Amino acid sequence: MSIYPPKAKIIAACLLILGLLTGNILTDTIAQAGVSYQEPAGGWQYSYGGEFNEPIIGHQFVEGWDPSTSPVTYGTGPAGFGGFALDDNGNPQLDDETLALDGTWYHNQGDKWDGSAPGDPLSDPTVSADPPVSLTGKQGTSPGGAGRFVEGNTDYIRVQDAGNPEIHGWIQGLKDPDLTYPDPPLPPAPQIVPSEPINTNRRVYFGHAIASDFDTGDPLPNELILSVTGITVSFRTRIPDSGLLDDVYSDTNPPEVIPWFQDAPNGRGMPMTNGRGTINIVQNNPANNDDTLVGFSLVNSTDVAAFCGVSGGALCTGSGSGGLIMNNLIGNTPSSNIDSGGTGTLNMLEVTDDDLNEWNEFWITMENNGGTTGNIRVTVYMNGDTTPAQTFDVTLAAPGNASYKDEDAPYLEFGISDNGGFGSFDMDFLSYKLGVIAPIAAPIENADFDADGDVDGTDFLIWQRGFGIDSGATLAQGDANSDGKVNAADMTIWQGQFGITSPAQATLASVPEPTGLALLALGLLAVGGPARRTLWY
């Protein structure tokens, strides 16, 4: 019997490697929800993993569109920007940008995202458009924004508020009032595409309606998702200290342009302002449609010092360290003073500046605290540890502080919405499920299939021989993630650990050079068995 694997499997493995190299294959490691923790039983109710939908050119109706039940994208926009929904009469709701990011997020409610990403080439704000696209005549890319980035095996969204571009010449424009819309705008009738507003990235904020994740047969049980049902969220985030970021366009007199990392070597996070954080969980009281929320933000010591140099508040009562901050504790009544400039007791899980620049995965449960001072008990787990890092009692933000307060419904929110402030964060994923759920650590990933202390081509051959086993697989057969299968996910783990002498270092490893992987793929074709003459038809 031949000692070589079947040639078809070798060819399949080589094609998989080449697919990874070219980006044509995204395995389970890309955009997955959960690195340090396993998903809860039954999976998350919803998870956003940094996806950006396709650009919209002209008008695009959703496949199978039914004007009585289905939304439609309408307008123009880059990847992730979404379009407009239609109202009951079939007309575009021009104040209701929707279907953004993965197709389930809004970016209205005061959002000023122009569709560009941090680091995109900026327009010249002194030059008018020809022909004009707004009453101001100005167009083009403003500093900051939101974009999808890929780093190794992680794709993520980066959000940056670069300050106030408007006082530096980027003008907030208006839609052209002279354009008209067909009535009704039904395909295949000709469409007239409205001019988009000229946004300036002065505020970048997204909202996802939680009720949309449920259906009529299994509806959202209660809109008081913090106080009654409880909720578990998980997100993986960091403060970026490198990569594409625009300068700070300050809201000072006179205005200044400051390099992003000047006096901020660990980057710039964002304190909680306007009664909310950069990630919020918003509940709604159906009795009066009052919204209340718990928010979270990452700040480093530079952010704390800068904030406290010009402001006061709870953030300035701590040690000066950065970390994960959330609502202050300020009594039992929902309050507008729960943010960094508010009063009360600071709630912060301290994290060093260097660690804030690394990916940190948080698993957080929120529930009614049963009459203890404050409203909500927040329990924070971090980076695979199943023992809480810290537990906090927080006071809910008062009604009117959520970005999507006008929707009268529970929402997930994330972004930065400070008119003159500036900050940034990266987010790999954001997931939630109703109820208070304890975390389970994810299995340790290990691609050293022959247990010889390193990850090399021999381990790849073991994976290749086991490729396709769909249950009961072992480490020695190529199962790197202990799920009992040998598949593309294990290949991605091998790819990330290739060249590491201790698989325990895998989480710090970078993806191997494409040239080395390509040579390995080509070399494997030579070990498929004795040479033979093959005719291809």
PDB file of N, CA and C in Angstrom, residues 231-318:
ATOM      1  N   ILE A 231     -28.932  40.281  29.971  1.00  0.00           N
ATOM      2  CA  ILE A 231     -28.322  40.103  28.660  1.00  0.00           C
ATOM      3  C   ILE A 231     -26.844  39.790  28.830  1.00  0.00           C
ATOM      4  N   THR A 232     -26.320  38.992  27.919  1.00  0.00           N
ATOM      5  CA  THR A 232     -24.888  38.678  27.865  1.00  0.00           C
ATOM      6  C   THR A 232     -24.342  39.199  26.551  1.00  0.00           C
ATOM      7  N   VAL A 233     -23.267  39.960  26.609  1.00  0.00           N
ATOM      8  CA  VAL A 233     -22.627  40.468  25.397  1.00  0.00           C
ATOM      9  C   VAL A 233     -21.162  40.055  25.409  1.00  0.00           C
ATOM     10  N   SER A 234     -20.600  39.957  24.231  1.00  0.00           N
ATOM     11  CA  SER A 234     -19.170  39.686  24.104  1.00  0.00           C
ATOM     12  C   SER A 234     -18.636  40.522  22.957  1.00  0.00           C
ATOM     13  N   PHE A 235     -17.503  41.148  23.176  1.00  0.00           N
ATOM     14  CA  PHE A 235     -16.861  41.902  22.100  1.00  0.00           C
ATOM     15  C   PHE A 235     -15.350  41.823  22.269  1.00  0.00           C
ATOM     16  N   ARG A 236     -14.675  41.901  21.141  1.00  0.00           N
ATOM     17  CA  ARG A 236     -13.200  41.856  21.103  1.00  0.00           C
ATOM     18  C   ARG A 236     -12.739  43.169  20.500  1.00  0.00           C
ATOM     19  N   THR A 237     -11.949  43.921  21.246  1.00  0.00           N
ATOM     20  CA  THR A 237     -11.661  45.285  20.844  1.00  0.00           C
ATOM     21  C   THR A 237     -10.275  45.700  21.311  1.00  0.00           C
ATOM     22  N   ARG A 238      -9.832  46.841  20.835  1.00  0.00           N
ATOM     23  CA  ARG A 238      -8.534  47.392  21.230  1.00  0.00           C
ATOM     24  C   ARG A 238      -8.491  48.868  20.842  1.00  0.00           C
ATOM     25  N   ILE A 239      -7.525  49.592  21.391  1.00  0.00           N
ATOM     26  CA  ILE A 239      -7.192  50.940  20.941  1.00  0.00           C
ATOM     27  C   ILE A 239      -6.042  50.811  19.951  1.00  0.00           C
ATOM     28  N   PRO A 240      -6.198  51.222  18.697  1.00  0.00           N
ATOM     29  CA  PRO A 240      -5.117  51.035  17.725  1.00  0.00           C
ATOM     30  C   PRO A 240      -3.930  51.949  18.003  1.00  0.00           C
ATOM     31  N   ASP A 241      -2.724  51.371  17.916  1.00  0.00           N
ATOM     32  CA  ASP A 241      -1.504  52.153  18.096  1.00  0.00           C
ATOM     33  C   ASP A 241      -0.665  52.180  16.832  1.00  0.00           C
ATOM     34  N   SER A 242      -1.252  51.775  15.718  1.00  0.00           N
ATOM     35  CA  SER A 242      -0.543  51.797  14.438  1.00  0.00           C
ATOM     36  C   SER A 242      -1.572  51.642  13.328  1.00  0.00           C
ATOM     37  N   GLY A 243      -1.094  51.723  12.108  1.00  0.00           N
ATOM     38  CA  GLY A 243      -1.979  51.532  10.969  1.00  0.00           C
ATOM     39  C   GLY A 243      -2.584  52.832  10.494  1.00  0.00           C
ATOM     40  N   LEU A 244      -3.621  52.709   9.672  1.00  0.00           N
ATOM     41  CA  LEU A 244      -4.219  53.859   9.004  1.00  0.00           C
ATOM     42  C   LEU A 244      -5.122  54.629   9.953  1.00  0.00           C
ATOM     43  N   LEU A 245      -4.704  55.857  10.254  1.00  0.00           N
ATOM     44  CA  LEU A 245      -5.481  56.771  11.084  1.00  0.00           C
ATOM     45  C   LEU A 245      -5.194  58.188  10.611  1.00  0.00           C
ATOM     46  N   ASP A 246      -6.204  59.023  10.600  1.00  0.00           N
ATOM     47  CA  ASP A 246      -6.022  60.418  10.196  1.00  0.00           C
ATOM     48  C   ASP A 246      -5.562  61.265  11.375  1.00  0.00           C
ATOM     49  N   ASP A 247      -5.115  62.474  11.063  1.00  0.00           N
ATOM     50  CA  ASP A 247      -4.682  63.395  12.107  1.00  0.00           C
ATOM     51  C   ASP A 247      -5.881  63.887  12.912  1.00  0.00           C
ATOM     52  N   VAL A 248      -5.589  64.530  14.030  1.00  0.00           N
ATOM     53  CA  VAL A 248      -6.612  65.186  14.829  1.00  0.00           C
ATOM     54  C   VAL A 248      -6.893  66.557  14.219  1.00  0.00           C
ATOM     55  N   TYR A 249      -8.165  66.834  13.961  1.00  0.00           N
ATOM     56  CA  TYR A 249      -8.595  68.157  13.484  1.00  0.00           C
ATOM     57  C   TYR A 249      -9.340  68.807  14.649  1.00  0.00           C
ATOM     58  N   SER A 250      -8.600  69.586  15.417  1.00  0.00           N
ATOM     59  CA  SER A 250      -9.070  70.020  16.725  1.00  0.00           C
ATOM     60  C   SER A 250     -10.163  71.070  16.613  1.00  0.00           C
ATOM     61  N   ASP A 251     -10.942  71.133  17.675  1.00  0.00           N
ATOM     62  CA  ASP A 251     -12.033  72.092  17.788  1.00  0.00           C
ATOM     63  C   ASP A 251     -11.574  73.261  18.648  1.00  0.00           C
ATOM     64  N   THR A 252     -10.346  73.750  18.403  1.00  0.00           N
ATOM     65  CA  THR A 252      -9.770  74.816  19.207  1.00  0.00           C
ATOM     66  C   THR A 252      -9.818  76.136  18.442  1.00  0.00           C
ATOM     67  N   ASN A 253      -9.468  77.179  19.107  1.00  0.00           N
ATOM     68  CA  ASN A 253      -9.398  78.498  18.478  1.00  0.00           C
ATOM     69  C   ASN A 253      -8.003  79.069  18.674  1.00  0.00           C
ATOM     70  N   PRO A 254      -7.177  79.116  17.625  1.00  0.00           N
ATOM     71  CA  PRO A 254      -7.490  78.724  16.245  1.00  0.00           C
ATOM     72  C   PRO A 254      -7.450  77.202  16.090  1.00  0.00           C
ATOM     73  N   PRO A 255      -8.098  76.669  15.049  1.00  0.00           N
ATOM     74  CA  PRO A 255      -8.084  75.221  14.822  1.00  0.00           C
ATOM     75  C   PRO A 255      -6.659  74.726  14.544  1.00  0.00           C
ATOM     76  N   GLU A 256      -6.368  73.530  15.028  1.00  0.00           N
ATOM     77  CA  GLU A 256      -5.056  72.927  14.815  1.00  0.00           C
ATOM     78  C   GLU A 256      -5.220  71.546  14.197  1.00  0.00           C
ATOM     79  N   VAL A 257      -4.201  71.148  13.418  1.00  0.00           N
ATOM     80  CA  VAL A 257      -4.102  69.776  12.916  1.00  0.00           C
ATOM     81  C   VAL A 257      -2.922  69.130  13.631  1.00  0.00           C
ATOM     82  N   ILE A 258      -3.189  68.057  14.377  1.00  0.00           N
ATOM     83  CA  ILE A 258      -2.191  67.440  15.241  1.00  0.00           C
ATOM     84  C   ILE A 258      -1.998  65.999  14.800  1.00  0.00           C
ATOM     85  N   PRO A 259      -0.768  65.555  14.561  1.00  0.00           N
ATOM     86  CA  PRO A 259      -0.553  64.139  14.225  1.00  0.00           C
ATOM     87  C   PRO A 259      -1.203  63.235  15.264  1.00  0.00           C
ATOM     88  N   TRP A 260      -1.825  62.169  14.791  1.00  0.00           N
ATOM     89  CA  TRP A 260      -2.633  61.328  15.683  1.00  0.00           C
ATOM     90  C   TRP A 260      -1.836  60.805  16.872  1.00  0.00           C
ATOM     91  N   PHE A 261      -0.593  60.394  16.637  1.00  0.00           N
ATOM     92  CA  PHE A 261       0.194  59.777  17.704  1.00  0.00           C
ATOM     93  C   PHE A 261       1.101  60.772  18.430  1.00  0.00           C
ATOM     94  N   GLN A 262       0.974  62.054  18.121  1.00  0.00           N
ATOM     95  CA  GLN A 262       1.777  63.045  18.840  1.00  0.00           C
ATOM     96  C   GLN A 262       1.343  63.092  20.300  1.00  0.00           C
ATOM     97  N   ASP A 263       2.282  62.877  21.191  1.00  0.00           N
ATOM     98  CA  ASP A 263       2.019  62.826  22.637  1.00  0.00           C
ATOM     99  C   ASP A 263       1.028  61.730  23.000  1.00  0.00           C
ATOM    100  N   ALA A 264       0.830  60.767  22.107  1.00  0.00           N
ATOM    101  CA  ALA A 264      -0.101  59.666  22.377  1.00  0.00           C
ATOM    102  C   ALA A 264       0.443  58.396  21.732  1.00  0.00           C
ATOM    103  N   PRO A 265       1.587  57.889  22.213  1.00  0.00           N
ATOM    104  CA  PRO A 265       2.220  56.740  21.553  1.00  0.00           C
ATOM    105  C   PRO A 265       1.370  55.478  21.566  1.00  0.00           C
ATOM    106  N   ASN A 266       0.440  55.377  22.507  1.00  0.00           N
ATOM    107  CA  ASN A 266      -0.445  54.213  22.571  1.00  0.00           C
ATOM    108  C   ASN A 266      -1.795  54.470  21.906  1.00  0.00           C
ATOM    109  N   GLY A 267      -1.841  55.530  21.099  1.00  0.00           N
ATOM    110  CA  GLY A 267      -3.083  55.849  20.418  1.00  0.00           C
ATOM    111  C   GLY A 267      -4.043  56.609  21.314  1.00  0.00           C
ATOM    112  N   ARG A 268      -5.255  56.766  20.799  1.00  0.00           N
ATOM    113  CA  ARG A 268      -6.249  57.565  21.508  1.00  0.00           C
ATOM    114  C   ARG A 268      -7.570  56.804  21.562  1.00  0.00           C
ATOM    115  N   GLY A 269      -8.020  56.495  22.785  1.00  0.00           N
ATOM    116  CA  GLY A 269      -9.345  55.927  22.953  1.00  0.00           C
ATOM    117  C   GLY A 269     -10.376  57.032  23.073  1.00  0.00           C
ATOM    118  N   MET A 270     -11.490  56.736  23.753  1.00  0.00           N
ATOM    119  CA  MET A 270     -12.553  57.736  23.838  1.00  0.00           C
ATOM    120  C   MET A 270     -13.269  57.625  25.170  1.00  0.00           C
ATOM    121  N   PRO A 271     -13.208  58.661  26.015  1.00  0.00           N
ATOM    122  CA  PRO A 271     -14.001  58.649  27.247  1.00  0.00           C
ATOM    123  C   PRO A 271     -15.496  58.570  26.928  1.00  0.00           C
ATOM    124  N   MET A 272     -16.281  58.216  27.927  1.00  0.00           N
ATOM    125  CA  MET A 272     -17.728  58.232  27.771  1.00  0.00           C
ATOM    126  C   MET A 272     -18.203  59.680  27.826  1.00  0.00           C
ATOM    127  N   THR A 273     -18.966  60.093  26.823  1.00  0.00           N
ATOM    128  CA  THR A 273     -19.496  61.451  26.762  1.00  0.00           C
ATOM    129  C   THR A 273     -20.954  61.399  26.320  1.00  0.00           C
ATOM    130  N   ASN A 274     -21.664  62.474  26.574  1.00  0.00           N
ATOM    131  CA  ASN A 274     -23.071  62.585  26.157  1.00  0.00           C
ATOM    132  C   ASN A 274     -23.930  61.450  26.710  1.00  0.00           C
ATOM    133  N   GLY A 275     -23.528  60.921  27.876  1.00  0.00           N
ATOM    134  CA  GLY A 275     -24.331  59.893  28.510  1.00  0.00           C
ATOM    135  C   GLY A 275     -24.249  58.531  27.861  1.00  0.00           C
ATOM    136  N   ARG A 276     -23.192  58.263  27.097  1.00  0.00           N
ATOM    137  CA  ARG A 276     -23.058  56.964  26.432  1.00  0.00           C
ATOM    138  C   ARG A 276     -21.591  56.663  26.170  1.00  0.00           C
ATOM    139  N   GLY A 277     -21.344  55.387  25.817  1.00  0.00           N
ATOM    140  CA  GLY A 277     -19.995  54.951  25.522  1.00  0.00           C
ATOM    141  C   GLY A 277     -19.805  54.720  24.040  1.00  0.00           C
ATOM    142  N   THR A 278     -18.740  54.001  23.705  1.00  0.00           N
ATOM    143  CA  THR A 278     -18.517  53.643  22.309  1.00  0.00           C
ATOM    144  C   THR A 278     -19.247  52.359  21.940  1.00  0.00           C
ATOM    145  N   ILE A 279     -19.659  51.575  22.943  1.00  0.00           N
ATOM    146  CA  ILE A 279     -20.533  50.414  22.750  1.00  0.00           C
ATOM    147  C   ILE A 279     -21.643  50.524  23.792  1.00  0.00           C
ATOM    148  N   ASN A 280     -22.888  50.471  23.356  1.00  0.00           N
ATOM    149  CA  ASN A 280     -24.019  50.622  24.271  1.00  0.00           C
ATOM    150  C   ASN A 280     -25.021  49.501  24.094  1.00  0.00           C
ATOM    151  N   ILE A 281     -25.656  49.114  25.197  1.00  0.00           N
ATOM    152  CA  ILE A 281     -26.795  48.212  25.183  1.00  0.00           C
ATOM    153  C   ILE A 281     -27.972  49.025  25.693  1.00  0.00           C
ATOM    154  N   VAL A 282     -28.966  49.217  24.830  1.00  0.00           N
ATOM    155  CA  VAL A 282     -30.073  50.128  25.102  1.00  0.00           C
ATOM    156  C   VAL A 282     -31.353  49.319  25.292  1.00  0.00           C
ATOM    157  N   GLN A 283     -32.061  49.576  26.380  1.00  0.00           N
ATOM    158  CA  GLN A 283     -33.364  48.953  26.587  1.00  0.00           C
ATOM    159  C   GLN A 283     -34.457  50.007  26.447  1.00  0.00           C
ATOM    160  N   ASN A 284     -35.690  49.543  26.264  1.00  0.00           N
ATOM    161  CA  ASN A 284     -36.825  50.448  26.107  1.00  0.00           C
ATOM    162  C   ASN A 284     -37.941  49.999  27.034  1.00  0.00           C
ATOM    163  N   ASN A 285     -38.543  50.965  27.712  1.00  0.00           N
ATOM    164  CA  ASN A 285     -39.700  50.683  28.554  1.00  0.00           C
ATOM    165  C   ASN A 285     -40.962  50.878  27.717  1.00  0.00           C
ATOM    166  N   PRO A 286     -41.663  49.819  27.349  1.00  0.00           N
ATOM    167  CA  PRO A 286     -42.822  49.978  26.464  1.00  0.00           C
ATOM    168  C   PRO A 286     -43.956  50.777  27.090  1.00  0.00           C
ATOM    169  N   ALA A 287     -43.951  50.953  28.412  1.00  0.00           N
ATOM    170  CA  ALA A 287     -45.014  51.713  29.068  1.00  0.00           C
ATOM    171  C   ALA A 287     -44.942  53.194  28.727  1.00  0.00           C
ATOM    172  N   ASN A 288     -43.718  53.706  28.550  1.00  0.00           N
ATOM    173  CA  ASN A 288     -43.570  55.142  28.262  1.00  0.00           C
ATOM    174  C   ASN A 288     -42.528  55.424  27.186  1.00  0.00           C
ATOM    175  N   ASN A 289     -41.954  54.351  26.607  1.00  0.00           N
ATOM    176  CA  ASN A 289     -40.918  54.469  25.574  1.00  0.00           C
ATOM    177  C   ASN A 289     -39.688  55.232  26.056  1.00  0.00           C
ATOM    178  N   ASP A 290     -39.401  55.139  27.339  1.00  0.00           N
ATOM    179  CA  ASP A 290     -38.159  55.696  27.862  1.00  0.00           C
ATOM    180  C   ASP A 290     -37.020  54.714  27.598  1.00  0.00           C
ATOM    181  N   ASP A 291     -35.934  55.232  27.042  1.00  0.00           N
ATOM    182  CA  ASP A 291     -34.746  54.407  26.812  1.00  0.00           C
ATOM    183  C   ASP A 291     -33.761  54.615  27.944  1.00  0.00           C
ATOM    184  N   THR A 292     -33.133  53.544  28.387  1.00  0.00           N
ATOM    185  CA  THR A 292     -32.028  53.612  29.342  1.00  0.00           C
ATOM    186  C   THR A 292     -30.950  52.666  28.853  1.00  0.00           C
ATOM    187  N   LEU A 293     -29.709  52.897  29.239  1.00  0.00           N
ATOM    188  CA  LEU A 293     -28.617  52.121  28.654  1.00  0.00           C
ATOM    189  C   LEU A 293     -27.474  51.914  29.625  1.00  0.00           C
ATOM    190  N   VAL A 294     -26.659  50.911  29.277  1.00  0.00           N
ATOM    191  CA  VAL A 294     -25.337  50.721  29.871  1.00  0.00           C
ATOM    192  C   VAL A 294     -24.334  50.803  28.723  1.00  0.00           C
ATOM    193  N   GLY A 295     -23.292  51.622  28.902  1.00  0.00           N
ATOM    194  CA  GLY A 295     -22.289  51.811  27.856  1.00  0.00           C
ATOM    195  C   GLY A 295     -20.897  51.439  28.333  1.00  0.00           C
ATOM    196  N   PHE A 296     -20.008  51.202  27.358  1.00  0.00           N
ATOM    197  CA  PHE A 296     -18.620  50.827  27.632  1.00  0.00           C
ATOM    198  C   PHE A 296     -17.697  51.583  26.681  1.00  0.00           C
ATOM    199  N   SER A 297     -16.502  51.918  27.169  1.00  0.00           N
ATOM    200  CA  SER A 297     -15.476  52.540  26.328  1.00  0.00           C
ATOM    201  C   SER A 297     -14.101  52.105  26.811  1.00  0.00           C
ATOM    202  N   LEU A 298     -13.143  52.135  25.899  1.00  0.00           N
ATOM    203  CA  LEU A 298     -11.737  51.941  26.252  1.00  0.00           C
ATOM    204  C   LEU A 298     -11.040  53.294  26.291  1.00  0.00           C
ATOM    205  N   VAL A 299     -10.275  53.524  27.351  1.00  0.00           N
ATOM    206  CA  VAL A 299      -9.442  54.726  27.453  1.00  0.00           C
ATOM    207  C   VAL A 299      -8.070  54.308  27.968  1.00  0.00           C
ATOM    208  N   ASN A 300      -7.039  55.015  27.517  1.00  0.00           N
ATOM    209  CA  ASN A 300      -5.716  54.773  28.077  1.00  0.00           C
ATOM    210  C   ASN A 300      -5.339  55.934  29.000  1.00  0.00           C
ATOM    211  N   SER A 301      -4.156  55.842  29.584  1.00  0.00           N
ATOM    212  CA  SER A 301      -3.770  56.865  30.563  1.00  0.00           C
ATOM    213  C   SER A 301      -3.623  58.236  29.914  1.00  0.00           C
ATOM    214  N   THR A 302      -3.227  58.279  28.634  1.00  0.00           N
ATOM    215  CA  THR A 302      -3.136  59.555  27.922  1.00  0.00           C
ATOM    216  C   THR A 302      -4.513  60.185  27.780  1.00  0.00           C
ATOM    217  N   ASP A 303      -5.514  59.364  27.461  1.00  0.00           N
ATOM    218  CA  ASP A 303      -6.879  59.876  27.352  1.00  0.00           C
ATOM    219  C   ASP A 303      -7.352  60.447  28.685  1.00  0.00           C
ATOM    220  N   VAL A 304      -7.052  59.729  29.771  1.00  0.00           N
ATOM    221  CA  VAL A 304      -7.482  60.184  31.096  1.00  0.00           C
ATOM    222  C   VAL A 304      -6.823  61.520  31.424  1.00  0.00           C
ATOM    223  N   ALA A 305      -5.507  61.624  31.197  1.00  0.00           N
ATOM    224  CA  ALA A 305      -4.789  62.861  31.511  1.00  0.00           C
ATOM    225  C   ALA A 305      -5.296  64.020  30.664  1.00  0.00           C
ATOM    226  N   ALA A 306      -5.536  63.765  29.363  1.00  0.00           N
ATOM    227  CA  ALA A 306      -6.018  64.830  28.485  1.00  0.00           C
ATOM    228  C   ALA A 306      -7.414  65.283  28.893  1.00  0.00           C
ATOM    229  N   PHE A 307      -8.280  64.325  29.211  1.00  0.00           N
ATOM    230  CA  PHE A 307      -9.647  64.657  29.610  1.00  0.00           C
ATOM    231  C   PHE A 307      -9.646  65.470  30.902  1.00  0.00           C
ATOM    232  N   CYS A 308      -8.872  65.006  31.876  1.00  0.00           N
ATOM    233  CA  CYS A 308      -8.877  65.660  33.179  1.00  0.00           C
ATOM    234  C   CYS A 308      -8.106  66.974  33.167  1.00  0.00           C
ATOM    235  N   GLY A 309      -7.327  67.209  32.103  1.00  0.00           N
ATOM    236  CA  GLY A 309      -6.645  68.487  31.981  1.00  0.00           C
ATOM    237  C   GLY A 309      -7.577  69.626  31.635  1.00  0.00           C
ATOM    238  N   VAL A 310      -8.731  69.290  31.077  1.00  0.00           N
ATOM    239  CA  VAL A 310      -9.679  70.338  30.682  1.00  0.00           C
ATOM    240  C   VAL A 310     -11.049  70.141  31.304  1.00  0.00           C
ATOM    241  N   SER A 311     -11.290  68.979  31.909  1.00  0.00           N
ATOM    242  CA  SER A 311     -12.595  68.683  32.493  1.00  0.00           C
ATOM    243  C   SER A 311     -12.414  68.058  33.870  1.00  0.00           C
ATOM    244  N   GLY A 312     -13.509  67.898  34.557  1.00  0.00           N
ATOM    245  CA  GLY A 312     -13.527  67.152  35.803  1.00  0.00           C
ATOM    246  C   GLY A 312     -14.516  66.020  35.676  1.00  0.00           C
ATOM    247  N   GLY A 313     -14.736  65.317  36.766  1.00  0.00           N
ATOM    248  CA  GLY A 313     -15.715  64.252  36.734  1.00  0.00           C
ATOM    249  C   GLY A 313     -15.170  62.958  37.287  1.00  0.00           C
ATOM    250  N   ALA A 314     -15.994  61.928  37.225  1.00  0.00           N
ATOM    251  CA  ALA A 314     -15.655  60.652  37.839  1.00  0.00           C
ATOM    252  C   ALA A 314     -14.376  60.053  37.265  1.00  0.00           C
ATOM    253  N   LEU A 315     -14.138  60.236  35.954  1.00  0.00           N
ATOM    254  CA  LEU A 315     -12.931  59.656  35.354  1.00  0.00           C
ATOM    255  C   LEU A 315     -11.672  60.180  36.031  1.00  0.00           C
ATOM    256  N   CYS A 316     -11.743  61.372  36.583  1.00  0.00           N
ATOM    257  CA  CYS A 316     -10.572  62.003  37.188  1.00  0.00           C
ATOM    258  C   CYS A 316     -10.390  61.620  38.652  1.00  0.00           C
ATOM    259  N   THR A 317     -11.231  60.748  39.164  1.00  0.00           N
ATOM    260  CA  THR A 317     -11.111  60.316  40.559  1.00  0.00           C
ATOM    261  C   THR A 317     -10.374  58.992  40.695  1.00  0.00           C
ATOM    262  N   GLY A 318      -9.973  58.393  39.573  1.00  0.00           N
ATOM    263  CA  GLY A 318      -9.285  57.116  39.618  1.00  0.00           C
ATOM    264  C   GLY A 318      -7.793  57.270  39.787  1.00  0.00           C
TER     265      GLY A 318
END
